[in-house]
mmCIF file of C-alpha atoms in Angstrom:
data_model
loop_
_atom_site.group_PDB
_atom_site.id
_atom_site.type_symbol
_atom_site.label_atom_id
_atom_site.label_comp_id
_atom_site.label_asym_id
_atom_site.label_seq_id
_atom_site.Cartn_x
_atom_site.Cartn_y
_atom_site.Cartn_z
ATOM 1 C CA MET F 545 209.639 -46.728 -72.682
ATOM 2 C CA LYS F 546 212.865 -45.110 -73.914
ATOM 3 C CA VAL F 547 215.601 -44.237 -71.424
ATOM 4 C CA ALA F 548 218.947 -42.454 -71.914
ATOM 5 C CA MET F 549 221.844 -43.058 -69.511
ATOM 6 C CA ILE F 550 224.307 -40.191 -68.994
ATOM 7 C CA GLY F 551 227.311 -39.725 -66.680
ATOM 8 C CA HIS F 552 229.461 -42.839 -67.134
ATOM 9 C CA LYS F 553 232.707 -43.217 -69.082
ATOM 10 C CA VAL F 554 231.869 -46.188 -71.284
ATOM 11 C CA VAL F 555 229.554 -49.207 -71.340
ATOM 12 C CA PRO F 556 230.385 -52.065 -71.248
ATOM 13 C CA SER F 557 233.206 -51.678 -68.736
ATOM 14 C CA ARG F 558 234.424 -52.527 -65.238
ATOM 15 C CA ARG F 559 236.690 -49.491 -64.861
ATOM 16 C CA GLY F 560 234.527 -47.806 -62.262
ATOM 17 C CA GLY F 561 231.537 -48.432 -60.053
ATOM 18 C CA ILE F 562 229.076 -46.580 -62.294
ATOM 19 C CA GLU F 563 230.345 -48.357 -65.395
ATOM 20 C CA ASN F 564 230.070 -51.702 -63.620
ATOM 21 C CA VAL F 565 226.506 -50.930 -62.507
ATOM 22 C CA LEU F 566 225.294 -49.887 -65.964
ATOM 23 C CA THR F 567 227.073 -52.757 -67.720
ATOM 24 C CA THR F 568 225.110 -55.148 -65.526
ATOM 25 C CA LEU F 569 221.819 -53.304 -65.081
ATOM 26 C CA CYS F 570 221.112 -51.993 -68.575
ATOM 27 C CA PRO F 571 220.861 -55.394 -70.331
ATOM 28 C CA ILE F 572 218.424 -56.542 -67.615
ATOM 29 C CA LEU F 573 216.308 -53.433 -68.206
ATOM 30 C CA VAL F 574 216.296 -54.285 -71.926
ATOM 31 C CA GLU F 575 215.175 -57.854 -71.154
ATOM 32 C CA LYS F 576 212.289 -56.357 -69.167
ATOM 33 C CA GLY F 577 211.128 -54.228 -72.092
ATOM 34 C CA ILE F 578 212.961 -50.906 -71.620
ATOM 35 C CA ASP F 579 214.645 -49.307 -74.653
ATOM 36 C CA VAL F 580 218.017 -48.183 -73.215
ATOM 37 C CA THR F 581 220.665 -45.942 -74.776
ATOM 38 C CA CYS F 582 223.994 -45.293 -73.048
ATOM 39 C CA TYR F 583 225.917 -42.138 -73.981
ATOM 40 C CA ASN F 584 229.573 -43.195 -73.900
ATOM 41 C CA ARG F 585 232.344 -40.605 -73.783
ATOM 42 C CA SER F 586 233.984 -40.266 -77.194
ATOM 43 C CA SER F 587 237.404 -40.326 -75.503
ATOM 44 C CA ASP F 588 236.966 -43.782 -73.920
ATOM 45 C CA LYS F 589 237.242 -47.211 -75.503
ATOM 46 C CA VAL F 590 235.699 -50.533 -74.532
ATOM 47 C CA GLU F 591 238.169 -52.823 -72.752
ATOM 48 C CA ASN F 592 239.530 -55.897 -74.539
ATOM 49 C CA GLU F 593 237.364 -58.138 -72.367
ATOM 50 C CA TYR F 594 234.222 -56.655 -73.927
ATOM 51 C CA VAL F 595 235.306 -55.899 -77.510
ATOM 52 C CA GLY F 596 233.568 -58.965 -78.952
ATOM 53 C CA THR F 597 230.321 -58.188 -77.132
ATOM 54 C CA VAL F 598 229.719 -54.865 -78.905
ATOM 55 C CA ILE F 599 228.179 -55.308 -82.351
ATOM 56 C CA ASN F 600 226.869 -52.436 -84.477
ATOM 57 C CA LYS F 601 226.952 -50.022 -81.526
ATOM 58 C CA ASN F 602 224.888 -52.425 -79.465
ATOM 59 C CA TYR F 603 225.724 -54.300 -76.248
ATOM 60 C CA LYS F 604 223.269 -57.044 -75.269
ATOM 61 C CA GLY F 605 220.397 -54.985 -76.654
ATOM 62 C CA VAL F 606 221.654 -51.713 -75.154
ATOM 63 C CA LYS F 607 222.175 -48.973 -77.752
ATOM 64 C CA LEU F 608 225.493 -47.146 -77.533
ATOM 65 C CA LYS F 609 225.965 -43.532 -78.626
ATOM 66 C CA LYS F 610 229.037 -41.306 -78.494
ATOM 67 C CA ALA F 611 228.970 -38.130 -76.440
ATOM 68 C CA PHE F 612 231.649 -35.793 -77.803
ATOM 69 C CA THR F 613 234.301 -34.721 -75.320
ATOM 70 C CA LEU F 614 237.966 -33.787 -75.059
ATOM 71 C CA ASN F 615 240.302 -36.207 -73.311
ATOM 72 C CA PHE F 616 241.638 -33.854 -70.651
ATOM 73 C CA ARG F 617 241.587 -34.509 -66.921
ATOM 74 C CA GLY F 618 238.862 -32.598 -65.154
ATOM 75 C CA VAL F 619 236.905 -31.571 -68.259
ATOM 76 C CA ALA F 620 236.208 -34.845 -70.114
ATOM 77 C CA ALA F 621 233.254 -35.732 -67.883
ATOM 78 C CA MET F 622 231.896 -32.184 -67.879
ATOM 79 C CA ILE F 623 231.913 -31.778 -71.667
ATOM 80 C CA ALA F 624 230.496 -35.275 -72.268
ATOM 81 C CA SER F 625 227.609 -34.725 -69.868
ATOM 82 C CA PHE F 626 226.619 -31.478 -71.627
ATOM 83 C CA THR F 627 226.866 -32.886 -75.160
ATOM 84 C CA ALA F 628 224.929 -35.993 -74.094
ATOM 85 C CA ALA F 629 222.310 -33.867 -72.333
ATOM 86 C CA LEU F 630 221.842 -31.730 -75.468
ATOM 87 C CA SER F 631 221.459 -34.827 -77.641
ATOM 88 C CA ALA F 632 218.974 -36.376 -75.211
ATOM 89 C CA ALA F 633 216.985 -33.135 -75.034
ATOM 90 C CA PHE F 634 216.331 -33.279 -78.777
ATOM 91 C CA SER F 635 215.663 -37.041 -78.870
ATOM 92 C CA ARG F 636 212.517 -39.007 -78.076
ATOM 93 C CA TYR F 637 213.361 -40.342 -74.623
ATOM 94 C CA ASP F 638 210.749 -40.766 -71.934
ATOM 95 C CA VAL F 639 213.355 -40.579 -69.161
ATOM 96 C CA VAL F 640 216.877 -39.150 -69.073
ATOM 97 C CA HIS F 641 218.781 -40.864 -66.266
ATOM 98 C CA PHE F 642 221.900 -39.086 -64.973
ATOM 99 C CA HIS F 643 224.520 -40.934 -62.945
ATOM 100 C CA ALA F 644 226.842 -39.169 -60.450
ATOM 101 C CA GLU F 645 226.650 -35.625 -59.150
ATOM 102 C CA GLY F 646 229.012 -33.866 -61.557
ATOM 103 C CA PRO F 647 227.120 -34.822 -64.740
ATOM 104 C CA CYS F 648 223.897 -33.597 -63.102
ATOM 105 C CA ALA F 649 225.125 -30.043 -63.665
ATOM 106 C CA ALA F 650 223.670 -30.570 -67.171
ATOM 107 C CA LEU F 651 220.373 -32.058 -65.957
ATOM 108 C CA TRP F 652 218.506 -28.762 -66.467
ATOM 109 C CA ILE F 653 218.971 -28.998 -70.250
ATOM 110 C CA PRO F 654 216.682 -31.985 -70.999
ATOM 111 C CA LYS F 655 214.470 -30.826 -68.135
ATOM 112 C CA MET F 656 213.996 -27.484 -69.904
ATOM 113 C CA PHE F 657 212.810 -29.371 -72.976
ATOM 114 C CA GLY F 658 210.167 -31.252 -71.026
ATOM 115 C CA LYS F 659 212.030 -34.498 -70.396
ATOM 116 C CA LYS F 660 211.545 -36.486 -67.207
ATOM 117 C CA CYS F 661 214.903 -36.598 -65.425
ATOM 118 C CA VAL F 662 216.156 -39.110 -62.849
ATOM 119 C CA ALA F 663 219.472 -38.826 -61.000
ATOM 120 C CA THR F 664 221.378 -41.585 -59.222
ATOM 121 C CA VAL F 665 223.850 -40.404 -56.588
ATOM 122 C CA HIS F 666 226.521 -43.105 -56.392
ATOM 123 C CA GLY F 667 228.407 -41.181 -53.709
ATOM 124 C CA LEU F 668 229.004 -37.631 -52.493
ATOM 125 C CA ASP F 669 231.667 -37.083 -55.122
ATOM 126 C CA TRP F 670 232.590 -33.523 -54.124
ATOM 127 C CA GLN F 671 234.062 -35.006 -50.944
ATOM 128 C CA ARG F 672 236.584 -37.111 -52.865
ATOM 129 C CA GLU F 673 240.106 -35.949 -52.114
ATOM 130 C CA LYS F 674 241.278 -36.138 -55.724
ATOM 131 C CA TRP F 675 239.087 -33.132 -56.579
ATOM 132 C CA GLY F 676 240.580 -31.001 -53.808
ATOM 133 C CA LYS F 677 238.775 -27.796 -52.819
ATOM 134 C CA GLY F 678 238.997 -25.978 -56.136
ATOM 135 C CA PHE F 679 236.806 -25.686 -59.223
ATOM 136 C CA ALA F 680 236.200 -29.432 -59.676
ATOM 137 C CA SER F 681 234.821 -29.900 -56.173
ATOM 138 C CA LYS F 682 232.666 -26.776 -56.454
ATOM 139 C CA TYR F 683 231.373 -27.883 -59.854
ATOM 140 C CA ILE F 684 230.375 -31.295 -58.507
ATOM 141 C CA LYS F 685 228.643 -29.635 -55.545
ATOM 142 C CA PHE F 686 226.795 -27.439 -58.072
ATOM 143 C CA GLY F 687 225.633 -30.618 -59.837
ATOM 144 C CA GLU F 688 224.373 -31.903 -56.485
ATOM 145 C CA LYS F 689 222.333 -28.730 -55.973
ATOM 146 C CA ILE F 690 220.900 -28.972 -59.494
ATOM 147 C CA LEU F 691 219.765 -32.571 -59.037
ATOM 148 C CA ALA F 692 218.332 -31.864 -55.586
ATOM 149 C CA LYS F 693 216.238 -29.021 -57.027
ATOM 150 C CA HIS F 694 215.290 -30.209 -60.510
ATOM 151 C CA ALA F 695 215.381 -34.026 -60.797
ATOM 152 C CA ASP F 696 211.969 -35.685 -60.930
ATOM 153 C CA GLU F 697 213.360 -38.488 -58.762
ATOM 154 C CA VAL F 698 216.679 -38.976 -56.985
ATOM 155 C CA ILE F 699 218.032 -42.459 -56.323
ATOM 156 C CA VAL F 700 220.554 -42.991 -53.511
ATOM 157 C CA LEU F 701 222.340 -46.158 -52.467
ATOM 158 C CA SER F 702 222.261 -45.937 -48.691
ATOM 159 C CA LYS F 703 220.357 -44.631 -45.685
ATOM 160 C CA ALA F 704 223.286 -42.284 -44.975
ATOM 161 C CA ALA F 705 222.851 -40.629 -48.380
ATOM 162 C CA TYR F 706 219.067 -40.520 -47.893
ATOM 163 C CA ASP F 707 219.556 -38.675 -44.593
ATOM 164 C CA TYR F 708 222.089 -36.314 -46.157
ATOM 165 C CA PHE F 709 219.697 -35.107 -48.866
ATOM 166 C CA LYS F 710 216.827 -34.835 -46.413
ATOM 167 C CA ASP F 711 218.881 -32.827 -43.918
ATOM 168 C CA THR F 712 220.721 -30.661 -46.457
ATOM 169 C CA TYR F 713 218.051 -29.946 -49.058
ATOM 170 C CA ASN F 714 214.855 -31.272 -47.489
ATOM 171 C CA ARG F 715 214.782 -33.475 -50.588
ATOM 172 C CA GLU F 716 213.045 -36.847 -50.538
ATOM 173 C CA THR F 717 215.015 -39.576 -52.277
ATOM 174 C CA VAL F 718 214.510 -43.250 -53.088
ATOM 175 C CA ILE F 719 216.931 -45.908 -51.857
ATOM 176 C CA ILE F 720 217.707 -48.507 -54.530
ATOM 177 C CA ASN F 721 220.775 -50.528 -53.595
ATOM 178 C CA ASN F 722 223.209 -52.059 -56.051
ATOM 179 C CA GLY F 723 222.927 -55.760 -56.788
ATOM 180 C CA ILE F 724 225.326 -58.655 -57.169
ATOM 181 C CA ASN F 725 225.517 -61.523 -59.644
ATOM 182 C CA PRO F 726 226.348 -65.109 -58.628
ATOM 183 C CA PRO F 727 230.139 -65.483 -58.673
ATOM 184 C CA ILE F 728 232.199 -67.454 -61.170
ATOM 185 C CA PHE F 729 234.709 -69.466 -59.156
ATOM 186 C CA LYS F 730 238.076 -70.127 -60.788
ATOM 187 C CA GLU F 731 241.172 -72.037 -59.701
ATOM 188 C CA ALA F 732 244.392 -70.040 -59.513
ATOM 189 C CA GLN F 733 246.044 -70.242 -62.922
ATOM 190 C CA ILE F 734 246.362 -66.818 -64.535
ATOM 191 C CA ILE F 735 247.184 -65.136 -61.219
ATOM 192 C CA THR F 736 249.814 -67.796 -60.506
ATOM 193 C CA GLU F 737 251.467 -67.319 -63.898
ATOM 194 C CA LYS F 738 251.333 -63.513 -63.813
ATOM 195 C CA PHE F 739 251.816 -62.683 -60.151
ATOM 196 C CA GLY F 740 252.919 -65.874 -58.386
ATOM 197 C CA LEU F 741 249.712 -66.047 -56.321
ATOM 198 C CA LYS F 742 248.303 -69.255 -54.885
ATOM 199 C CA LYS F 743 245.106 -70.034 -52.987
ATOM 200 C CA ASN F 744 244.892 -68.584 -49.462
ATOM 201 C CA GLU F 745 248.391 -67.128 -49.684
ATOM 202 C CA TYR F 746 247.437 -63.479 -50.150
ATOM 203 C CA ILE F 747 245.331 -60.624 -48.817
ATOM 204 C CA SER F 748 243.628 -58.622 -51.558
ATOM 205 C CA VAL F 749 241.999 -55.265 -52.141
ATOM 206 C CA VAL F 750 240.117 -54.475 -55.364
ATOM 207 C CA SER F 751 239.671 -50.743 -55.782
ATOM 208 C CA ARG F 752 240.299 -47.591 -57.737
ATOM 209 C CA LEU F 753 243.521 -46.130 -56.396
ATOM 210 C CA THR F 754 242.181 -42.894 -54.947
ATOM 211 C CA ALA F 755 242.857 -41.416 -51.517
ATOM 212 C CA GLU F 756 239.340 -41.917 -50.129
ATOM 213 C CA LYS F 757 239.682 -45.674 -50.744
ATOM 214 C CA GLY F 758 242.248 -45.797 -47.924
ATOM 215 C CA ILE F 759 244.851 -48.018 -49.603
ATOM 216 C CA HIS F 760 247.585 -46.045 -47.814
ATOM 217 C CA TYR F 761 246.166 -47.195 -44.472
ATOM 218 C CA LEU F 762 246.308 -50.789 -45.663
ATOM 219 C CA ILE F 763 249.928 -50.583 -46.797
ATOM 220 C CA ASP F 764 250.966 -48.932 -43.519
ATOM 221 C CA ALA F 765 249.162 -51.656 -41.547
ATOM 222 C CA TYR F 766 250.565 -54.471 -43.687
ATOM 223 C CA LEU F 767 254.136 -53.255 -43.193
ATOM 224 C CA LYS F 768 253.640 -53.798 -39.446
ATOM 225 C CA LEU F 769 252.248 -57.329 -39.863
ATOM 226 C CA LYS F 770 254.020 -60.568 -39.063
ATOM 227 C CA THR F 771 252.799 -62.765 -41.916
ATOM 228 C CA ASN F 772 253.962 -64.683 -44.949
ATOM 229 C CA LYS F 773 250.842 -63.743 -46.871
ATOM 230 C CA LYS F 774 251.274 -61.309 -49.738
ATOM 231 C CA LEU F 775 249.280 -58.116 -50.167
ATOM 232 C CA VAL F 776 247.695 -57.755 -53.610
ATOM 233 C CA ILE F 777 246.431 -54.336 -54.685
ATOM 234 C CA ALA F 778 244.236 -54.686 -57.772
ATOM 235 C CA GLY F 779 243.270 -51.412 -59.390
ATOM 236 C CA ASP F 780 244.523 -48.456 -61.333
ATOM 237 C CA THR F 781 244.799 -44.702 -61.196
ATOM 238 C CA SER F 782 241.695 -42.550 -61.568
ATOM 239 C CA ASP F 783 243.298 -39.195 -62.403
ATOM 240 C CA THR F 784 245.350 -39.818 -59.240
ATOM 241 C CA ASP F 785 248.883 -40.505 -60.473
ATOM 242 C CA ALA F 786 250.499 -38.662 -57.548
ATOM 243 C CA TYR F 787 248.591 -40.811 -55.056
ATOM 244 C CA VAL F 788 249.514 -44.025 -56.881
ATOM 245 C CA ASN F 789 253.162 -42.960 -56.834
ATOM 246 C CA LEU F 790 252.874 -42.370 -53.078
ATOM 247 C CA LEU F 791 251.492 -45.896 -52.596
ATOM 248 C CA LYS F 792 254.270 -47.451 -54.634
ATOM 249 C CA GLU F 793 256.871 -45.439 -52.727
ATOM 250 C CA LYS F 794 255.470 -46.787 -49.442
ATOM 251 C CA ALA F 795 255.627 -50.346 -50.773
ATOM 252 C CA LYS F 796 258.908 -50.249 -52.689
ATOM 253 C CA ASP F 797 261.006 -52.118 -50.104
ATOM 254 C CA ASN F 798 258.551 -54.992 -49.619
ATOM 255 C CA PRO F 799 258.463 -57.504 -52.504
ATOM 256 C CA ASN F 800 255.345 -59.122 -51.020
ATOM 257 C CA ILE F 801 253.226 -56.071 -51.924
ATOM 258 C CA ILE F 802 252.014 -56.586 -55.479
ATOM 259 C CA PHE F 803 250.303 -53.999 -57.692
ATOM 260 C CA THR F 804 248.439 -55.794 -60.475
ATOM 261 C CA GLY F 805 247.033 -52.754 -62.218
ATOM 262 C CA PHE F 806 243.472 -52.894 -63.550
ATOM 263 C CA ILE F 807 242.180 -56.463 -63.916
ATOM 264 C CA SER F 808 238.867 -57.945 -65.019
ATOM 265 C CA GLY F 809 237.347 -61.111 -66.450
ATOM 266 C CA ASP F 810 238.889 -64.445 -65.484
ATOM 267 C CA THR F 811 241.859 -62.760 -63.785
ATOM 268 C CA LEU F 812 239.540 -60.919 -61.388
ATOM 269 C CA ASN F 813 237.426 -64.033 -60.839
ATOM 270 C CA GLU F 814 240.566 -65.951 -59.894
ATOM 271 C CA LEU F 815 241.712 -63.208 -57.533
ATOM 272 C CA TYR F 816 238.402 -63.253 -55.638
ATOM 273 C CA SER F 817 238.143 -67.064 -55.708
ATOM 274 C CA ASN F 818 241.497 -67.695 -54.078
ATOM 275 C CA ALA F 819 242.033 -64.823 -51.622
ATOM 276 C CA TYR F 820 242.609 -65.560 -47.940
ATOM 277 C CA LEU F 821 240.695 -62.391 -47.099
ATOM 278 C CA ASN F 822 239.688 -59.122 -48.723
ATOM 279 C CA VAL F 823 240.060 -55.629 -47.311
ATOM 280 C CA LEU F 824 238.007 -52.489 -47.959
ATOM 281 C CA PRO F 825 239.696 -49.661 -46.008
ATOM 282 C CA SER F 826 237.642 -46.754 -47.438
ATOM 283 C CA ASP F 827 236.997 -43.394 -45.818
ATOM 284 C CA LEU F 828 234.151 -42.766 -48.285
ATOM 285 C CA GLU F 829 231.814 -45.040 -50.237
ATOM 286 C CA GLY F 830 228.491 -44.968 -52.025
ATOM 287 C CA MET F 831 227.665 -48.647 -52.070
ATOM 288 C CA SER F 832 230.764 -50.691 -52.780
ATOM 289 C CA LEU F 833 230.453 -53.334 -55.485
ATOM 290 C CA CYS F 834 233.758 -54.754 -54.244
ATOM 291 C CA LEU F 835 232.112 -55.325 -50.852
ATOM 292 C CA LEU F 836 229.261 -57.227 -52.500
ATOM 293 C CA GLU F 837 231.625 -59.222 -54.702
ATOM 294 C CA SER F 838 233.902 -60.136 -51.812
ATOM 295 C CA LEU F 839 231.067 -61.659 -49.797
ATOM 296 C CA ALA F 840 229.515 -63.330 -52.847
ATOM 297 C CA TYR F 841 232.830 -65.131 -53.361
ATOM 298 C CA LYS F 842 232.594 -66.349 -49.762
ATOM 299 C CA ASN F 843 235.555 -64.254 -48.719
ATOM 300 C CA VAL F 844 236.149 -62.891 -45.249
ATOM 301 C CA LEU F 845 235.897 -59.124 -45.561
ATOM 302 C CA LEU F 846 237.694 -56.663 -43.288
ATOM 303 C CA CYS F 847 236.396 -53.158 -43.859
ATOM 304 C CA SER F 848 236.166 -49.715 -42.333
ATOM 305 C CA ASP F 849 233.224 -49.088 -40.021
ATOM 306 C CA ILE F 850 231.595 -46.356 -42.127
ATOM 307 C CA PRO F 851 227.765 -46.597 -42.326
ATOM 308 C CA GLU F 852 227.876 -47.314 -46.072
ATOM 309 C CA ASN F 853 229.738 -50.554 -45.264
ATOM 310 C CA THR F 854 228.091 -51.624 -42.015
ATOM 311 C CA SER F 855 224.553 -51.157 -43.344
ATOM 312 C CA VAL F 856 225.283 -53.481 -46.266
ATOM 313 C CA ALA F 857 227.452 -56.211 -44.746
ATOM 314 C CA GLU F 858 225.797 -56.085 -41.300
ATOM 315 C CA ASP F 859 227.375 -58.777 -39.101
ATOM 316 C CA LYS F 860 228.909 -60.666 -42.043
ATOM 317 C CA ALA F 861 232.116 -58.620 -42.115
ATOM 318 C CA VAL F 862 234.880 -57.719 -39.677
ATOM 319 C CA TYR F 863 235.266 -53.979 -39.047
ATOM 320 C CA PHE F 864 238.087 -51.643 -38.031
ATOM 321 C CA LYS F 865 237.866 -47.995 -37.008
ATOM 322 C CA LYS F 866 237.957 -45.787 -40.095
ATOM 323 C CA GLY F 867 241.416 -44.353 -40.710
ATOM 324 C CA ASN F 868 242.956 -46.146 -37.706
ATOM 325 C CA VAL F 869 246.070 -47.961 -38.953
ATOM 326 C CA ASP F 870 246.772 -49.658 -35.609
ATOM 327 C CA ASP F 871 243.247 -51.078 -35.371
ATOM 328 C CA LEU F 872 243.459 -52.248 -38.992
ATOM 329 C CA LYS F 873 246.809 -53.904 -38.286
ATOM 330 C CA ASP F 874 245.494 -55.646 -35.164
ATOM 331 C CA LYS F 875 242.452 -57.037 -37.008
ATOM 332 C CA LEU F 876 244.620 -58.187 -39.905
ATOM 333 C CA GLN F 877 247.056 -59.899 -37.537
ATOM 334 C CA GLU F 878 244.231 -61.709 -35.747
ATOM 335 C CA LEU F 879 242.813 -62.995 -39.014
ATOM 336 C CA CYS F 880 246.208 -63.992 -40.408
ATOM 337 C CA ASP F 881 247.015 -65.910 -37.225
ATOM 338 C CA ASP F 882 243.708 -67.760 -36.940
ATOM 339 C CA GLU F 883 242.826 -69.747 -40.062
ATOM 340 C CA ALA F 884 240.054 -71.584 -38.210
ATOM 341 C CA LEU F 885 238.384 -68.256 -37.447
ATOM 342 C CA VAL F 886 238.636 -67.240 -41.110
ATOM 343 C CA GLU F 887 236.961 -70.467 -42.222
ATOM 344 C CA LYS F 888 234.217 -69.957 -39.657
ATOM 345 C CA LEU F 889 233.630 -66.379 -40.822
ATOM 346 C CA ARG F 890 233.235 -67.529 -44.428
ATOM 347 C CA ASP F 891 230.201 -69.635 -43.546
ATOM 348 C CA GLY F 892 226.976 -68.317 -45.053
ATOM 349 C CA VAL F 893 228.233 -64.904 -46.196
ATOM 350 C CA ASP F 894 227.606 -65.738 -49.860
ATOM 351 C CA GLU F 895 223.994 -66.792 -49.306
ATOM 352 C CA PHE F 896 223.365 -63.703 -47.178
ATOM 353 C CA ILE F 897 224.605 -61.216 -49.766
ATOM 354 C CA LEU F 898 223.158 -62.959 -52.843
ATOM 355 C CA ASN F 899 219.728 -63.209 -51.244
ATOM 356 C CA LYS F 900 219.778 -59.608 -50.015
ATOM 357 C CA TYR F 901 221.008 -57.839 -53.165
ATOM 358 C CA SER F 902 219.645 -58.974 -56.532
ATOM 359 C CA TRP F 903 220.093 -57.153 -59.852
ATOM 360 C CA GLN F 904 216.667 -58.405 -60.898
ATOM 361 C CA ASP F 905 215.170 -56.599 -57.893
ATOM 362 C CA VAL F 906 217.195 -53.472 -58.704
ATOM 363 C CA ALA F 907 215.868 -53.526 -62.272
ATOM 364 C CA ASP F 908 212.252 -53.991 -61.130
ATOM 365 C CA LYS F 909 212.492 -51.109 -58.645
ATOM 366 C CA THR F 910 214.122 -48.883 -61.268
ATOM 367 C CA ILE F 911 211.393 -49.603 -63.817
ATOM 368 C CA ARG F 912 208.660 -48.845 -61.267
ATOM 369 C CA LEU F 913 210.394 -45.553 -60.519
ATOM 370 C CA TYR F 914 210.506 -44.715 -64.259
ATOM 371 C CA GLN F 915 206.804 -45.529 -64.561
ATOM 372 C CA ASN F 916 205.914 -43.336 -61.588
ATOM 373 C CA VAL F 917 208.001 -40.472 -62.980
ATOM 374 C CA CYS F 918 206.263 -40.659 -66.356
ATOM 375 C CA LYS F 919 202.842 -40.485 -64.682
ATOM 376 C CA LYS F 920 203.693 -37.225 -62.944
ATOM 377 C CA GLN F 921 202.486 -33.956 -64.427
ATOM 378 C CA GLN F 922 205.221 -31.619 -65.622
#
């Protein structure tokens, strides 16, 4: 079976949730007998961490093709999804698998040429604040309508998203959660040299720096804390320079707030391995890989009480009221003041999350979905 993946920036990569998912999932699909091609945007390059893993346009058996685009904010994804969709329409793929709502605006093209089309909704992207209420948001919502009407199958990551599509479009969807790999524990070396961080001496958040991720709540809460622990914000802009500038303006008078920029590889492993606790203050999520990673590393996780978080972490995380800075501050203070409680909360969270969310299971469910789609009459 031949499958084309469309909608991401570049594979392999950790720069976004979709990229992270495909970088992990696609090689497993290949191991299980699926011929996978990922259409990478022509404007994006593989990160240094992965350069040596790409040989002859191939990553761990996954074929890599370029989808022509122009490197301009707001149009790069749109152009790439259409050029990739056109290429896939004239190629011999059994399934064309679109990722994210915006790229699904081009789903009708391979569909028109008789291809079986699957769409994965990683989140309700039109709600993201960075797109505002203008053309970008409307275009993404258009992609949502296209996938709801024309996709042979729609994959969602949560019960909340399942309910949304049922209520809004009377569209049945299939829930296939993300998975998590066993963690690679590392002693603090790189993070000590680069950022002065030592084990259990910092609170961390790993996230794209976009408004819906709620980093501004975390900074506001941290500035009210009485603690010697540093706050480490690991992540980079995602077409959100104004928001990142706002965050840095909030933090400018506190030397204990550290922005690391985008990190991956051993640096990220060290950050997770040595954190006192992790925070996920999002207003909006699909299914957070950072949530899964935090618990896999046996970290205490403090996160917003949105359904996309509570349904995944269940009773293995500590929750604060979404958008409530005072509640976030109070929970942070309690955890900073009570190291015995933090150690108690760590117990068993790694086994829980690793047993519940497996990439092998995700791959098996995805393949069964492909098989069922191919059996359907056009």
